[in-house]
Coordinates of C-alpha atoms in Angstrom, one line a residue:
M1438 CA -10.2 70.0 -83.4
A1439 CA -9.7 66.3 -84.9
Q1440 CA -7.0 67.6 -86.7
E1441 CA -5.2 69.4 -84.5
W1442 CA -2.2 66.3 -83.9
K1443 CA -1.1 67.2 -87.7
K1444 CA 0.0 70.5 -86.2
T1445 CA 4.0 71.5 -85.3
L1446 CA 4.6 71.8 -81.6
V1447 CA 7.5 73.8 -80.3
D1448 CA 8.4 75.6 -77.6
G1449 CA 11.8 77.0 -76.3
F1450 CA 10.4 77.8 -73.0
D1451 CA 12.3 81.2 -73.4
G1452 CA 9.2 82.8 -71.6
D1453 CA 7.7 83.2 -68.1
D1454 CA 4.9 80.4 -68.9
F1455 CA 3.9 77.1 -71.7
S1456 CA 4.0 79.0 -75.1
P1457 CA 0.6 78.7 -77.3
E1458 CA 2.6 77.1 -80.1
G1459 CA 3.8 73.9 -77.9
G1460 CA 0.5 72.9 -76.8
L1461 CA 2.8 71.7 -73.3
Y1462 CA 1.0 71.7 -69.6
Y1463 CA 2.6 70.8 -65.8
R1464 CA -0.2 68.2 -64.9
D1465 CA -1.2 68.3 -61.7
N1466 CA -1.6 65.4 -59.0
F1467 CA -0.4 63.8 -55.6
E1468 CA 2.8 62.9 -57.3
Q1469 CA 3.4 65.2 -59.2
S1470 CA 2.8 68.3 -55.9
A1471 CA 6.8 67.1 -55.3
G1472 CA 7.3 68.7 -58.8
I1473 CA 9.3 72.5 -58.7
V1474 CA 9.2 73.7 -62.2
E1475 CA 10.9 77.4 -63.0
F1476 CA 11.2 79.1 -67.0
E1477 CA 15.0 79.9 -66.2
K1478 CA 17.4 82.4 -68.2
T1479 CA 21.0 81.2 -67.2
E1480 CA 21.3 77.5 -67.5
K1481 CA 20.0 76.9 -71.6
F1482 CA 20.4 75.2 -74.8
N1483 CA 19.3 77.8 -76.8
G1484 CA 17.3 81.2 -77.1
A1485 CA 17.0 83.0 -73.9
G1486 CA 15.7 80.5 -71.1
A1487 CA 15.1 77.1 -70.8
L1488 CA 12.6 74.9 -68.5
R1489 CA 14.2 74.0 -65.2
L1490 CA 12.4 71.1 -63.2
G1491 CA 12.8 68.9 -59.6
V1492 CA 11.6 66.9 -57.8
K1493 CA 11.4 66.7 -53.6
P1494 CA 10.6 64.1 -51.3
I1495 CA 6.6 63.9 -50.7
C1496 CA 6.3 60.2 -50.5
P1497 CA 5.9 58.6 -46.2
A1498 CA 8.5 56.8 -45.8
D1499 CA 7.0 53.2 -45.5
S1500 CA 4.4 54.2 -48.6
D1501 CA 4.3 51.5 -51.0
G1502 CA 4.2 52.5 -55.0
C1503 CA 4.3 55.9 -54.1
S1504 CA 6.5 57.8 -57.2
E1505 CA 7.2 61.5 -57.1
R1506 CA 7.3 63.8 -60.2
A1507 CA 7.9 67.4 -61.9
E1508 CA 6.5 65.7 -65.8
I1509 CA 5.4 68.9 -68.6
W1510 CA 2.5 67.0 -71.2
E1511 CA 1.3 67.3 -74.1
K1512 CA -2.7 69.2 -74.0
T1513 CA -4.8 65.7 -74.1
P1514 CA -6.5 66.9 -78.4
L1515 CA -2.9 67.3 -79.7
R1516 CA -2.4 63.4 -78.6
V1517 CA -1.2 61.8 -82.0
P1518 CA -3.1 58.4 -83.5
Y1519 CA -1.3 55.2 -82.2
D1520 CA -0.6 54.3 -85.1
I1521 CA 1.1 57.6 -86.6
P1522 CA 4.6 57.4 -87.0
V1523 CA 5.2 61.4 -85.0
W1524 CA 9.0 63.1 -83.8
F1525 CA 10.2 64.2 -80.6
G1526 CA 13.4 67.2 -80.0
F1527 CA 14.0 67.9 -76.5
A1528 CA 17.0 69.2 -75.1
L1529 CA 18.2 67.9 -71.7
K1530 CA 20.4 68.5 -69.0
F1531 CA 21.3 67.0 -65.3
G1532 CA 22.0 68.8 -63.0
D1533 CA 24.5 68.4 -60.0
P1534 CA 24.7 65.9 -58.6
V1535 CA 23.9 63.1 -61.6
P1536 CA 21.7 60.4 -59.6
E1537 CA 24.3 57.6 -59.1
D1538 CA 22.2 54.6 -57.5
K1539 CA 20.5 51.5 -57.8
H1540 CA 17.2 53.3 -57.9
R1541 CA 13.8 53.9 -60.4
Y1542 CA 14.9 57.2 -62.1
V1543 CA 12.9 58.2 -65.5
I1544 CA 13.1 61.2 -67.5
A1545 CA 11.2 61.1 -70.4
Q1546 CA 8.7 58.7 -71.6
W1547 CA 6.0 57.1 -74.7
K1548 CA 2.6 56.2 -73.5
R1549 CA -0.7 54.8 -75.1
E1550 CA -4.4 56.7 -73.3
I1551 CA -5.5 54.4 -70.9
G1552 CA -9.3 54.2 -70.7
P1553 CA -12.0 53.7 -68.1
E1554 CA -12.2 50.1 -68.7
A1555 CA -8.6 49.0 -68.4
V1556 CA -7.4 46.4 -66.6
G1557 CA -3.7 46.3 -64.9
N1558 CA -0.2 48.3 -65.6
F1559 CA 1.1 49.6 -68.4
S1560 CA 4.3 50.8 -68.8
P1561 CA 6.0 53.5 -71.4
L1562 CA 6.2 52.1 -74.7
L1563 CA 9.8 53.7 -75.0
A1564 CA 10.7 55.6 -71.7
L1565 CA 14.6 57.3 -71.3
R1566 CA 15.5 56.5 -68.2
V1567 CA 18.6 56.3 -65.4
Y1568 CA 20.4 53.5 -63.2
N1569 CA 23.6 53.4 -61.1
G1570 CA 24.5 57.0 -62.8
R1571 CA 24.4 55.2 -66.6
L1572 CA 21.9 56.7 -69.6
F1573 CA 19.5 53.8 -70.8
A1574 CA 16.2 53.5 -73.0
T1575 CA 13.5 50.9 -73.1
V1576 CA 11.0 49.7 -75.1
E1577 CA 7.9 47.7 -73.7
T1578 CA 5.1 45.1 -75.8
N1579 CA 2.8 43.1 -74.6
Y1580 CA 4.2 39.9 -72.9
Y1581 CA 5.0 36.5 -75.4
P1582 CA 7.7 33.8 -73.5
G1583 CA 11.3 33.9 -74.3
L1584 CA 13.5 32.5 -76.8
S1585 CA 15.7 31.1 -73.3
T1586 CA 15.3 32.7 -70.1
G1587 CA 19.3 32.7 -67.8
P1588 CA 19.7 32.8 -64.3
K1589 CA 17.9 35.3 -62.3
G1590 CA 20.4 38.8 -61.9
V1591 CA 22.5 37.7 -64.9
P1592 CA 22.1 39.5 -67.9
A1593 CA 21.4 37.3 -70.9
D1594 CA 23.9 37.4 -73.4
C1595 CA 21.4 37.0 -76.8
E1596 CA 22.9 35.8 -80.6
D1597 CA 22.5 38.8 -83.4
G1598 CA 19.2 39.7 -84.1
I1599 CA 17.4 39.0 -81.2
T1600 CA 16.5 41.6 -78.7
Q1601 CA 18.2 41.6 -74.0
V1602 CA 15.1 41.1 -72.5
W1603 CA 12.7 41.5 -69.1
L1604 CA 9.6 38.9 -68.9
R1605 CA 7.1 40.4 -67.0
P1606 CA 4.6 37.7 -67.5
D1607 CA 2.4 39.5 -63.8
T1608 CA 2.0 42.7 -65.6
N1609 CA 1.2 40.6 -69.4
Q1610 CA 4.3 42.9 -70.8
I1611 CA 7.6 42.1 -71.6
R1612 CA 10.4 45.1 -71.5
A1613 CA 13.6 44.9 -73.8
L1614 CA 17.2 47.0 -73.4
V1615 CA 17.4 48.6 -76.3
A1616 CA 20.3 51.9 -76.0
T1617 CA 22.7 52.3 -73.5
D1618 CA 25.1 54.5 -72.8
A1619 CA 29.4 54.7 -72.8
K1620 CA 29.7 53.0 -69.0
W1621 CA 27.2 50.6 -69.3
E1622 CA 27.7 47.5 -67.5
P1623 CA 26.9 44.2 -68.5
E1624 CA 25.7 43.8 -64.8
D1625 CA 24.1 47.2 -64.9
G1626 CA 21.3 44.7 -67.3
A1627 CA 20.9 42.0 -64.5
L1628 CA 16.9 42.6 -64.9
F1629 CA 17.4 41.5 -68.7
N1630 CA 18.5 37.7 -68.3
S1631 CA 15.5 36.5 -71.4
C1632 CA 16.5 36.3 -75.1
S1633 CA 13.1 37.6 -78.1
D1634 CA 12.2 37.4 -81.6
K1635 CA 9.7 40.4 -80.8
L1636 CA 12.0 43.2 -81.6
T1637 CA 14.7 43.7 -83.9
V1638 CA 16.9 45.8 -82.3
I1639 CA 19.9 47.7 -84.7
D1640 CA 23.5 49.3 -83.4
R1641 CA 23.8 53.1 -85.3
G1642 CA 27.3 52.8 -83.6
N1643 CA 26.4 55.3 -81.1
P1644 CA 26.0 55.3 -77.9
L1645 CA 23.6 57.6 -75.7
P1646 CA 25.2 60.3 -73.8
L1647 CA 26.6 60.1 -70.6
P1648 CA 24.7 61.6 -68.2
T1649 CA 27.7 64.6 -66.9
S1650 CA 28.4 65.4 -70.4
G1651 CA 26.1 68.4 -70.1
W1652 CA 23.0 69.6 -73.0
M1653 CA 22.2 66.4 -74.9
D1654 CA 19.3 67.0 -78.1
F1655 CA 17.9 64.3 -78.5
A1656 CA 15.2 63.2 -81.9
I1657 CA 13.0 60.7 -81.7
L1658 CA 10.2 58.7 -84.0
S1659 CA 7.5 56.7 -82.3
K1660 CA 5.6 54.8 -84.0
P1661 CA 3.5 51.9 -82.2
G1662 CA 2.9 48.7 -83.2
P1663 CA 1.8 46.3 -81.1
D1664 CA 0.7 43.9 -84.0
G1665 CA 4.7 43.8 -84.5
T1666 CA 5.0 47.0 -87.2
G1667 CA 6.5 49.3 -85.1
H1668 CA 9.1 51.4 -85.7
I1669 CA 11.3 53.6 -83.2
E1670 CA 14.3 56.1 -84.3
I1671 CA 16.1 57.3 -81.7
F1672 CA 19.2 60.3 -82.5
A1673 CA 21.1 62.0 -80.1
N1674 CA 23.3 65.6 -80.5
N1675 CA 22.9 64.4 -84.7
Q1676 CA 24.2 61.3 -83.9
W1677 CA 21.6 58.0 -84.9
V1678 CA 21.5 55.5 -81.7
V1679 CA 19.8 52.5 -82.9
T1680 CA 16.6 51.6 -84.1
V1681 CA 13.6 49.4 -83.0
K1682 CA 11.5 47.5 -85.4
G1683 CA 8.3 44.6 -84.5
H1684 CA 6.1 44.3 -81.7
I1685 CA 6.2 47.8 -79.8
G1686 CA 3.6 49.7 -77.0
H1687 CA 0.0 47.9 -75.7
N1688 CA -2.9 45.8 -77.1
D1689 CA -5.1 45.7 -74.4
H1690 CA -8.6 46.1 -73.6
G1691 CA -9.9 49.6 -72.8
L1692 CA -7.1 51.1 -74.4
G1693 CA -7.5 54.5 -76.0
E1694 CA -6.8 55.5 -79.6
N1695 CA -3.8 58.3 -78.8
Q1696 CA -0.5 58.0 -78.3
Y1697 CA 1.2 61.0 -75.8
F1698 CA 4.7 61.7 -74.7
K1699 CA 5.6 63.5 -71.1
F1700 CA 9.0 64.8 -70.0
G1701 CA 10.0 65.6 -66.4
P1702 CA 12.0 63.9 -63.4
Y1703 CA 10.1 60.8 -62.6
R1704 CA 11.6 58.5 -59.1
A1705 CA 10.3 56.4 -57.3
A1706 CA 10.4 57.4 -53.7
A1707 CA 13.9 59.0 -52.5
D1708 CA 15.3 61.4 -49.9
N1709 CA 16.5 64.0 -51.8
E1710 CA 16.1 66.9 -54.0
W1711 CA 16.9 65.9 -58.2
T1712 CA 16.4 68.5 -61.1
M1713 CA 16.6 68.3 -64.5
Y1714 CA 17.1 71.1 -67.3
Y1715 CA 14.9 70.6 -71.0
D1716 CA 14.6 73.1 -73.5
D1717 CA 13.8 73.5 -77.5
F1718 CA 10.6 71.2 -77.5
R1719 CA 9.9 69.5 -80.8
R1720 CA 6.9 67.4 -82.6
S1721 CA 6.2 67.6 -86.5
L1722 CA 5.1 64.4 -89.0
K1723 CA 7.9 65.6 -90.4
C1724 CA 11.3 64.2 -89.3
E1725 CA 13.3 67.6 -91.4
E1726 CA 11.1 69.7 -88.8
V1727 CA 12.8 67.7 -85.6
L1728 CA 16.0 66.6 -85.8
T1729 CA 18.7 68.9 -86.6
D1730 CA 20.9 67.4 -89.0
S1731 CA 18.4 66.8 -91.5
A1732 CA 20.1 65.3 -94.1
Q1733 CA 20.3 62.7 -91.9
C1734 CA 16.3 61.5 -93.0
A1735 CA 16.9 60.2 -95.7
K1736 CA 18.8 57.3 -94.1
I1737 CA 15.6 56.2 -92.7
N1738 CA 13.4 53.8 -93.7

């Protein structure tokens, strides 16, 4: 079992349940009871079918901190050690209508295991998010003071090589804005009013796809490194979007030994249904088994 995490995982969601070769499952808890999970054959990226994931309202109107989720998890024995680089691939499409409000929406996230002795809130080390109808990616790490901080609600204008971040000392974290779609406006990043040298973001010249653009295929390298050795690569539709290096992830007391990935719609409480489609999940230690244009793997260092 100690070597299970080295397996290549693949699931095209072509049957009526999760494939044994994919190592995925739907987790049951209160927030996940908001979920709608369907293996369907009409809206698909590749093969015979895809996975429809939706959320419906379940949170009381006066609840604080309640969320609604329909997330698919990696099985625990298959989780990859925290310091090992691993590639994830998946296709996704937004159902209609695309959320266009200023609300918390997450469609994929990477986290570190949280043990019983851990104290605090640990946001995903990497997440794909939606805000105001825009798609963007964030990276999280432990708190470090910023090089500069501007007025609250005014996006920071950072020099080349310095990263725009949101300082969160109350949770011992900083959140970096690392990639956006082509319609992103500076005011969409109003929370990110500080600059940090703890992460380096290299723009590869391509934005994230627009949420309204239909099916999009991601290939993403996750290599946490809260000591400054972290490395993330994001490709979308075979276009190189961004490289992130530096302090990535968390090293607080009580955190587990492994990283894990989960995907599906996750939001703060809302009063409507929200739907996403997913297809072609793959996970491998080898870039060439995940990135469709495998020739691009040789460019990464």
